[in-house]
PDB file of N, CA and C in Angstrom:
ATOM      1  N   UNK A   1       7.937 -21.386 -11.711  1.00 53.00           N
ATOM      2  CA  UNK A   1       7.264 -20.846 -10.521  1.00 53.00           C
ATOM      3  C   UNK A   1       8.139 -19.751  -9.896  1.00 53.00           C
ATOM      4  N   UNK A   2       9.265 -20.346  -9.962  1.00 53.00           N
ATOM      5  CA  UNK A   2      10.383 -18.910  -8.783  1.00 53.00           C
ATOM      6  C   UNK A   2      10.489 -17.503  -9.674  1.00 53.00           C
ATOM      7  N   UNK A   3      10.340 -17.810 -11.175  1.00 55.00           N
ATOM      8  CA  UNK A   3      10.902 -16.618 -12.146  1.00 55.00           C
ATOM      9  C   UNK A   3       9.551 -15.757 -12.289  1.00 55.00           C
ATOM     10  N   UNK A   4       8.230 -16.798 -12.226  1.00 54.00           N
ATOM     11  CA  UNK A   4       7.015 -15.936 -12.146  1.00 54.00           C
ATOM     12  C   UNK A   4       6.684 -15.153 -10.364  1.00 54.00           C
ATOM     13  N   UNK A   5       7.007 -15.935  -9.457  1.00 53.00           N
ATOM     14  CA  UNK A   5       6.739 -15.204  -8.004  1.00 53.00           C
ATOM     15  C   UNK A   5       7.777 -13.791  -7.799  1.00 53.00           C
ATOM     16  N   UNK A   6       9.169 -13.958  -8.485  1.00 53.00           N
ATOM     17  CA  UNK A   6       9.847 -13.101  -8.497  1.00 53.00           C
ATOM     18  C   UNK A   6      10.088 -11.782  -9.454  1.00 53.00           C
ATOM     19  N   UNK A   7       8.744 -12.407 -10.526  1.00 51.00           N
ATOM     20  CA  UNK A   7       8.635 -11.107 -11.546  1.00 51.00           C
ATOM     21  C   UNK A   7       7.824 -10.220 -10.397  1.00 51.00           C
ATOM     22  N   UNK A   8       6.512 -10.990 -10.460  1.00 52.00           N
ATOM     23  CA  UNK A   8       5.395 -10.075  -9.725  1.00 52.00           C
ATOM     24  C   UNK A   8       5.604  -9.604  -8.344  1.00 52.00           C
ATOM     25  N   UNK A   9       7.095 -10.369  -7.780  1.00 53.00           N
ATOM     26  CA  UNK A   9       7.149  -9.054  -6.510  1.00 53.00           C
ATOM     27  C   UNK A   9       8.087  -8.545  -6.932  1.00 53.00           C
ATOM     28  N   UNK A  10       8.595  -8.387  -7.875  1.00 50.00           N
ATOM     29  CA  UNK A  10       9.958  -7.414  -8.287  1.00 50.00           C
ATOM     30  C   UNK A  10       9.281  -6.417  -8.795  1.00 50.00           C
ATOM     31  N   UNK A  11       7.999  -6.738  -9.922  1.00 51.00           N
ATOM     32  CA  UNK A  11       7.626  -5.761 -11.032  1.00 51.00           C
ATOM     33  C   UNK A  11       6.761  -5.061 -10.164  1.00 51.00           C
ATOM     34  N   UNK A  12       5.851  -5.539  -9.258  1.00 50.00           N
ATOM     35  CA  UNK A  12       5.095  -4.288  -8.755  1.00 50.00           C
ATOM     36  C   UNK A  12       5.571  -3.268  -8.368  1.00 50.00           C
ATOM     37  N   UNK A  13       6.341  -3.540  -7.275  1.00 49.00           N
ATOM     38  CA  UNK A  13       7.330  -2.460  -6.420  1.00 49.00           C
ATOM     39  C   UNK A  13       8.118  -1.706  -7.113  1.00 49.00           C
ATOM     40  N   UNK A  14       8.741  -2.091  -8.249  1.00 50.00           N
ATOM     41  CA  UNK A  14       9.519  -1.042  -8.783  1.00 50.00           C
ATOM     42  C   UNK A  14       8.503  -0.210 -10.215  1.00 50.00           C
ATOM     43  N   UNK A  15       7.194  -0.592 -10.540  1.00 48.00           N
ATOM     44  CA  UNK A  15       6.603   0.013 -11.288  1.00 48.00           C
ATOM     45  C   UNK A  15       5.341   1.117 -10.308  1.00 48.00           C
ATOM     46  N   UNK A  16       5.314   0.505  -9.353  1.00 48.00           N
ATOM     47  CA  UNK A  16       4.484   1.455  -8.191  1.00 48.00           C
ATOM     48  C   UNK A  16       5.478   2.695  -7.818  1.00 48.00           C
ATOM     49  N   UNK A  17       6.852   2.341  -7.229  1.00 48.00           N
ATOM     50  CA  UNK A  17       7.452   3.497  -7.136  1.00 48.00           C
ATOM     51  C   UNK A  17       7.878   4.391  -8.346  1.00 48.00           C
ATOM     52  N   UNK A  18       8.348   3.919  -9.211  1.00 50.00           N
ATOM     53  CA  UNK A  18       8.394   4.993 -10.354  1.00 50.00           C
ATOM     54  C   UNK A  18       7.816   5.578 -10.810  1.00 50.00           C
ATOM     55  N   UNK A  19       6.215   4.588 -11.120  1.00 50.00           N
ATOM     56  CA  UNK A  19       5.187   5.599 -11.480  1.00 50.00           C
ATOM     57  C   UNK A  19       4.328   6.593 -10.478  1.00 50.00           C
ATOM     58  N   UNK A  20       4.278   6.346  -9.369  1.00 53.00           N
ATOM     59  CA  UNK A  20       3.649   6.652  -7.961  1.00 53.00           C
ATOM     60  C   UNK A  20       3.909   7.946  -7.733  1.00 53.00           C
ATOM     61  N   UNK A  21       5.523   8.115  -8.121  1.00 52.00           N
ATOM     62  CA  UNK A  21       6.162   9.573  -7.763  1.00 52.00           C
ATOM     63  C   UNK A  21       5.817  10.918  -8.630  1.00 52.00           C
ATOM     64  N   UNK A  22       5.821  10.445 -10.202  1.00 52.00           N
ATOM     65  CA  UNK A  22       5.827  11.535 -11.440  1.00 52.00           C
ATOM     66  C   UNK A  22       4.631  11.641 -11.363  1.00 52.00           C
ATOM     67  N   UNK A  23       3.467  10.853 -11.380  1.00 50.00           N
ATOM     68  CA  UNK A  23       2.082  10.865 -11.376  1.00 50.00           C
ATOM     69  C   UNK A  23       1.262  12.183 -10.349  1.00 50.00           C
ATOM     70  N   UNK A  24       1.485  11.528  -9.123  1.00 50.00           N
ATOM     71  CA  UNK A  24       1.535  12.428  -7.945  1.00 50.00           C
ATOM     72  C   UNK A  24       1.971  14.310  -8.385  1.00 50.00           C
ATOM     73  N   UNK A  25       3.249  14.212  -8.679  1.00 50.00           N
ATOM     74  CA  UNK A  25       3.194  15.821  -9.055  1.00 50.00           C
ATOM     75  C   UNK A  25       3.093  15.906 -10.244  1.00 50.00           C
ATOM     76  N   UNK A  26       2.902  15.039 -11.166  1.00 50.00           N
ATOM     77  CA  UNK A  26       2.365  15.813 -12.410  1.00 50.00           C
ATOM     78  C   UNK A  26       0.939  15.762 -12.151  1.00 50.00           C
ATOM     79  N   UNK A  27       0.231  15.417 -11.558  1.00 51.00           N
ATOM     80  CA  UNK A  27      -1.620  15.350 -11.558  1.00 51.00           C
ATOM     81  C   UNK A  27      -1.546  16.691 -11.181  1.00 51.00           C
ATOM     82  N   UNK A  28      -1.418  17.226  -9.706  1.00 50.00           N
ATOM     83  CA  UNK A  28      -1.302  18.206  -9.508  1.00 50.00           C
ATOM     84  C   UNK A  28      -1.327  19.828  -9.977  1.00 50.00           C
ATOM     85  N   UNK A  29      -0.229  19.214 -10.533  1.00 49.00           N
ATOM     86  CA  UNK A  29       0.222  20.082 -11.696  1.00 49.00           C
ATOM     87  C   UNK A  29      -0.611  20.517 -13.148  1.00 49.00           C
ATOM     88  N   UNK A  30      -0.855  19.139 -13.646  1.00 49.00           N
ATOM     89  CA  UNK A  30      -1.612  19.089 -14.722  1.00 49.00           C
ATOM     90  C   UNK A  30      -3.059  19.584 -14.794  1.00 49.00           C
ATOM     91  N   UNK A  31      -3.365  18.571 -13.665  1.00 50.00           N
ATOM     92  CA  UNK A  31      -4.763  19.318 -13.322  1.00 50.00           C
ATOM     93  C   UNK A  31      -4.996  20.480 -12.890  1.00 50.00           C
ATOM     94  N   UNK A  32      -4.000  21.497 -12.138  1.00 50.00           N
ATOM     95  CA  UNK A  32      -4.320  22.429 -11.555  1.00 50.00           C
ATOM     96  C   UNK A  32      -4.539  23.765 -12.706  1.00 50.00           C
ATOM     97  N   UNK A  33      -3.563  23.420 -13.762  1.00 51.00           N
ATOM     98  CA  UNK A  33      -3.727  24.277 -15.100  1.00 51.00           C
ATOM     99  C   UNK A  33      -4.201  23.777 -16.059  1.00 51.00           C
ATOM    100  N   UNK A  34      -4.548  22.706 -16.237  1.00 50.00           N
ATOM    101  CA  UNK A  34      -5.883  22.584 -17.608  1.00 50.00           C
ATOM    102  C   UNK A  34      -7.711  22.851 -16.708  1.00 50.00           C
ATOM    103  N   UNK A  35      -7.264  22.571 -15.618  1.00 54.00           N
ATOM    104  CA  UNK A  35      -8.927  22.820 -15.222  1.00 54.00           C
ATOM    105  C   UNK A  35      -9.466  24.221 -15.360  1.00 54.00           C
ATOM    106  N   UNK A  36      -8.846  25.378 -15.041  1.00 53.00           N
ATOM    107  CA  UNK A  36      -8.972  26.384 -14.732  1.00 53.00           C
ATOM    108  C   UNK A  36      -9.388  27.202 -16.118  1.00 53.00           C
ATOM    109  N   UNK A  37      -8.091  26.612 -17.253  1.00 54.00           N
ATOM    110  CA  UNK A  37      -8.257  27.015 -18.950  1.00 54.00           C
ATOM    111  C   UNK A  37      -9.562  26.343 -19.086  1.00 54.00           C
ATOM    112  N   UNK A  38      -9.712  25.353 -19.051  1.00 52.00           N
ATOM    113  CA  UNK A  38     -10.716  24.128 -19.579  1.00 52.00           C
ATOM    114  C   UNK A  38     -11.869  24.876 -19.217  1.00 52.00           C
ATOM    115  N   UNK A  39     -12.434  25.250 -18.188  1.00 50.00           N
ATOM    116  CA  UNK A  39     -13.815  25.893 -17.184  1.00 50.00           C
ATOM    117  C   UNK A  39     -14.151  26.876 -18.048  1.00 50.00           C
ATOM    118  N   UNK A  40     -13.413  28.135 -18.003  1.00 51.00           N
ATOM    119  CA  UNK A  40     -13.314  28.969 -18.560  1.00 51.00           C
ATOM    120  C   UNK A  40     -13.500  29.243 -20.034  1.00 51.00           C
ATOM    121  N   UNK A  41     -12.202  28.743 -20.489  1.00 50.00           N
ATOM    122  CA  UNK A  41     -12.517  28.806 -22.429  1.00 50.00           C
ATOM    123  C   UNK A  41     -13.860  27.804 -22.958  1.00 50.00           C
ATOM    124  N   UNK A  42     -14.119  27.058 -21.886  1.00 52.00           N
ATOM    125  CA  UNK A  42     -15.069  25.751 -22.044  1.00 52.00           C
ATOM    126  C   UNK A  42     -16.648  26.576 -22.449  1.00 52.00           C
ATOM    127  N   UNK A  43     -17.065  27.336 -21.102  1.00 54.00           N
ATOM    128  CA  UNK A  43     -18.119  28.634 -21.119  1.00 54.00           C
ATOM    129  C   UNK A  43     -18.278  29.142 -22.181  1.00 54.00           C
ATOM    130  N   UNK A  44     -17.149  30.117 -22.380  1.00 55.00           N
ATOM    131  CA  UNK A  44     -17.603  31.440 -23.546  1.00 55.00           C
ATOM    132  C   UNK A  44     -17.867  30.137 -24.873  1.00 55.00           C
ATOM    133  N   UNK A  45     -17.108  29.654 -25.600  1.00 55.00           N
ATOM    134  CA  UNK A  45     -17.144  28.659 -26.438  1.00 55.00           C
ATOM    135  C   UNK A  45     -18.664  28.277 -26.573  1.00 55.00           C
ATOM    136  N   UNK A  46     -19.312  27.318 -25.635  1.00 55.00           N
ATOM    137  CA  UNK A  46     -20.483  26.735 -25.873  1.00 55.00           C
ATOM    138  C   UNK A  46     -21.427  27.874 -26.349  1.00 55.00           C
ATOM    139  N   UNK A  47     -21.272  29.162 -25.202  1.00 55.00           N
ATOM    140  CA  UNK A  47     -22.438  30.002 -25.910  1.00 55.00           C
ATOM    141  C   UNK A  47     -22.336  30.882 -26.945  1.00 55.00           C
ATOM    142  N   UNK A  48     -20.917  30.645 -27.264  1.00 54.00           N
ATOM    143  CA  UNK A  48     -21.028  31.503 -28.824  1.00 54.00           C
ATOM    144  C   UNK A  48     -20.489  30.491 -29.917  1.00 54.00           C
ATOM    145  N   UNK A  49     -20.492  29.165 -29.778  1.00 51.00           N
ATOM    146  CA  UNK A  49     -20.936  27.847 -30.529  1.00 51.00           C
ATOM    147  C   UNK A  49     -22.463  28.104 -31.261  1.00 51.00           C
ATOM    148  N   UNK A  50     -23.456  28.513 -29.333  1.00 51.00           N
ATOM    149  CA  UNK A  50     -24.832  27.716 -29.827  1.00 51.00           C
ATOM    150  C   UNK A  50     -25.564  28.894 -29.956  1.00 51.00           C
ATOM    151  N   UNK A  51     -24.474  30.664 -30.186  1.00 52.00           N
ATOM    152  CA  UNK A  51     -25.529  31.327 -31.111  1.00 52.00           C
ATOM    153  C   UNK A  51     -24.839  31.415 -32.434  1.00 52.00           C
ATOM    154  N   UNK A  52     -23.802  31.153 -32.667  1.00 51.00           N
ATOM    155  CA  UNK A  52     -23.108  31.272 -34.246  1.00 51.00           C
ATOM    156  C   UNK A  52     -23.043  29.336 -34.564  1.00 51.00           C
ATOM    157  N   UNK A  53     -23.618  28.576 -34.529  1.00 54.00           N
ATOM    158  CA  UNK A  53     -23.886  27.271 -34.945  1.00 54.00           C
ATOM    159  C   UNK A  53     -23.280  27.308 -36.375  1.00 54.00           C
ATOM    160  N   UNK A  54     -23.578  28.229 -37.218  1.00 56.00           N
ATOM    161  CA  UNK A  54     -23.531  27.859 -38.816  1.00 56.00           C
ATOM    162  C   UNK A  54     -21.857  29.020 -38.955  1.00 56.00           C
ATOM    163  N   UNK A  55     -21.225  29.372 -38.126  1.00 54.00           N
ATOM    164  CA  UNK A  55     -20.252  29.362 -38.138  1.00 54.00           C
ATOM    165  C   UNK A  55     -19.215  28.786 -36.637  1.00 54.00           C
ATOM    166  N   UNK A  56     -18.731  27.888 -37.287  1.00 56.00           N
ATOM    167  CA  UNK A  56     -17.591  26.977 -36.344  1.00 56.00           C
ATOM    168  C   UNK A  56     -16.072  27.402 -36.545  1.00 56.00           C
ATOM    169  N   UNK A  57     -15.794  27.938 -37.337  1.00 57.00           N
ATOM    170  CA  UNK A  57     -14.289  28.203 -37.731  1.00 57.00           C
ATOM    171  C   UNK A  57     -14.005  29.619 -36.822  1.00 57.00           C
ATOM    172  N   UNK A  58     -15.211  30.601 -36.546  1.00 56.00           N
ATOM    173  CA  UNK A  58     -15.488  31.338 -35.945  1.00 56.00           C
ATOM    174  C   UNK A  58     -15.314  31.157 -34.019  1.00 56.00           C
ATOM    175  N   UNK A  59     -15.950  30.176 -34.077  1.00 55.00           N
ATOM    176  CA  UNK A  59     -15.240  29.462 -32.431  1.00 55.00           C
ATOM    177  C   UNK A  59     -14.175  29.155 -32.395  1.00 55.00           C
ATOM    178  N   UNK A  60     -13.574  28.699 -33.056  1.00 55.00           N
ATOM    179  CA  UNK A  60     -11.980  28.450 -33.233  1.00 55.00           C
ATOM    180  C   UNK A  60     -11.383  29.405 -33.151  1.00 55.00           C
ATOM    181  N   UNK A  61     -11.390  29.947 -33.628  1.00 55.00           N
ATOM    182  CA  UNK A  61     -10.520  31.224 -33.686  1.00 55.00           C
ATOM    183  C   UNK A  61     -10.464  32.355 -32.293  1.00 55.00           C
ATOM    184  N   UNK A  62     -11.325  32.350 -31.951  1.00 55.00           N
ATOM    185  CA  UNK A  62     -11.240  33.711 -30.355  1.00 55.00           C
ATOM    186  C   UNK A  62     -10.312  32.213 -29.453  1.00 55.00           C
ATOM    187  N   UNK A  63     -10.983  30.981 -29.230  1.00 54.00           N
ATOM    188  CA  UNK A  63     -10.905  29.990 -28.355  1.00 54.00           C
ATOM    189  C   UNK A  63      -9.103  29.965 -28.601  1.00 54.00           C
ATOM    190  N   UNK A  64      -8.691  30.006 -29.785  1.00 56.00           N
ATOM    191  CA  UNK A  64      -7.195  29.774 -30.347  1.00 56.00           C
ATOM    192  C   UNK A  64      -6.568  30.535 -29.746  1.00 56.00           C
ATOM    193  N   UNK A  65      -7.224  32.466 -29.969  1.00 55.00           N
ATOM    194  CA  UNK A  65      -6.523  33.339 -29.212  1.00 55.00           C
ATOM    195  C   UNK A  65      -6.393  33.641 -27.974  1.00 55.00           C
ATOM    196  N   UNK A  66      -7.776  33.267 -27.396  1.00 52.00           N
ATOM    197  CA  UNK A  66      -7.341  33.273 -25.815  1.00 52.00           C
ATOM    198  C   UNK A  66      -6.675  32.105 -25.472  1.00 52.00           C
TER     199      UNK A  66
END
């Protein structure tokens, strides 16, 4: 009983603060520059996917370079 009450208030607190902190500015972070690529390269892609359909290696390739 004491080794299990003292995991779960030991383990929360020190897995809340460690992870709590990097999370916080990497979301930020992360999200603030894949959303913006993602939106963007996401667009042109679909509509020159769904007029070149029977070429795909062709989407790859501009999507690669930008």
């Amino acid at each position: 009983m004491r080794s299990v009450f003292l995991h779960s208030v030991a383990a929360p607190p020190l897995c809340i603060q460690e992870i709590r902190p990097p999370p916080s500015h990497h979301r930020p972070a992360t999200t603030a520059q894949p959303l913006p690529p993602l939106r963007p390269a996401s667009s042109p892609p679909r509509l020159r996917s769904a007029s070149k359909t029977s070429n795909p290696s062709f989407v790859h390739r501009p999507a690669t370079t930008a």
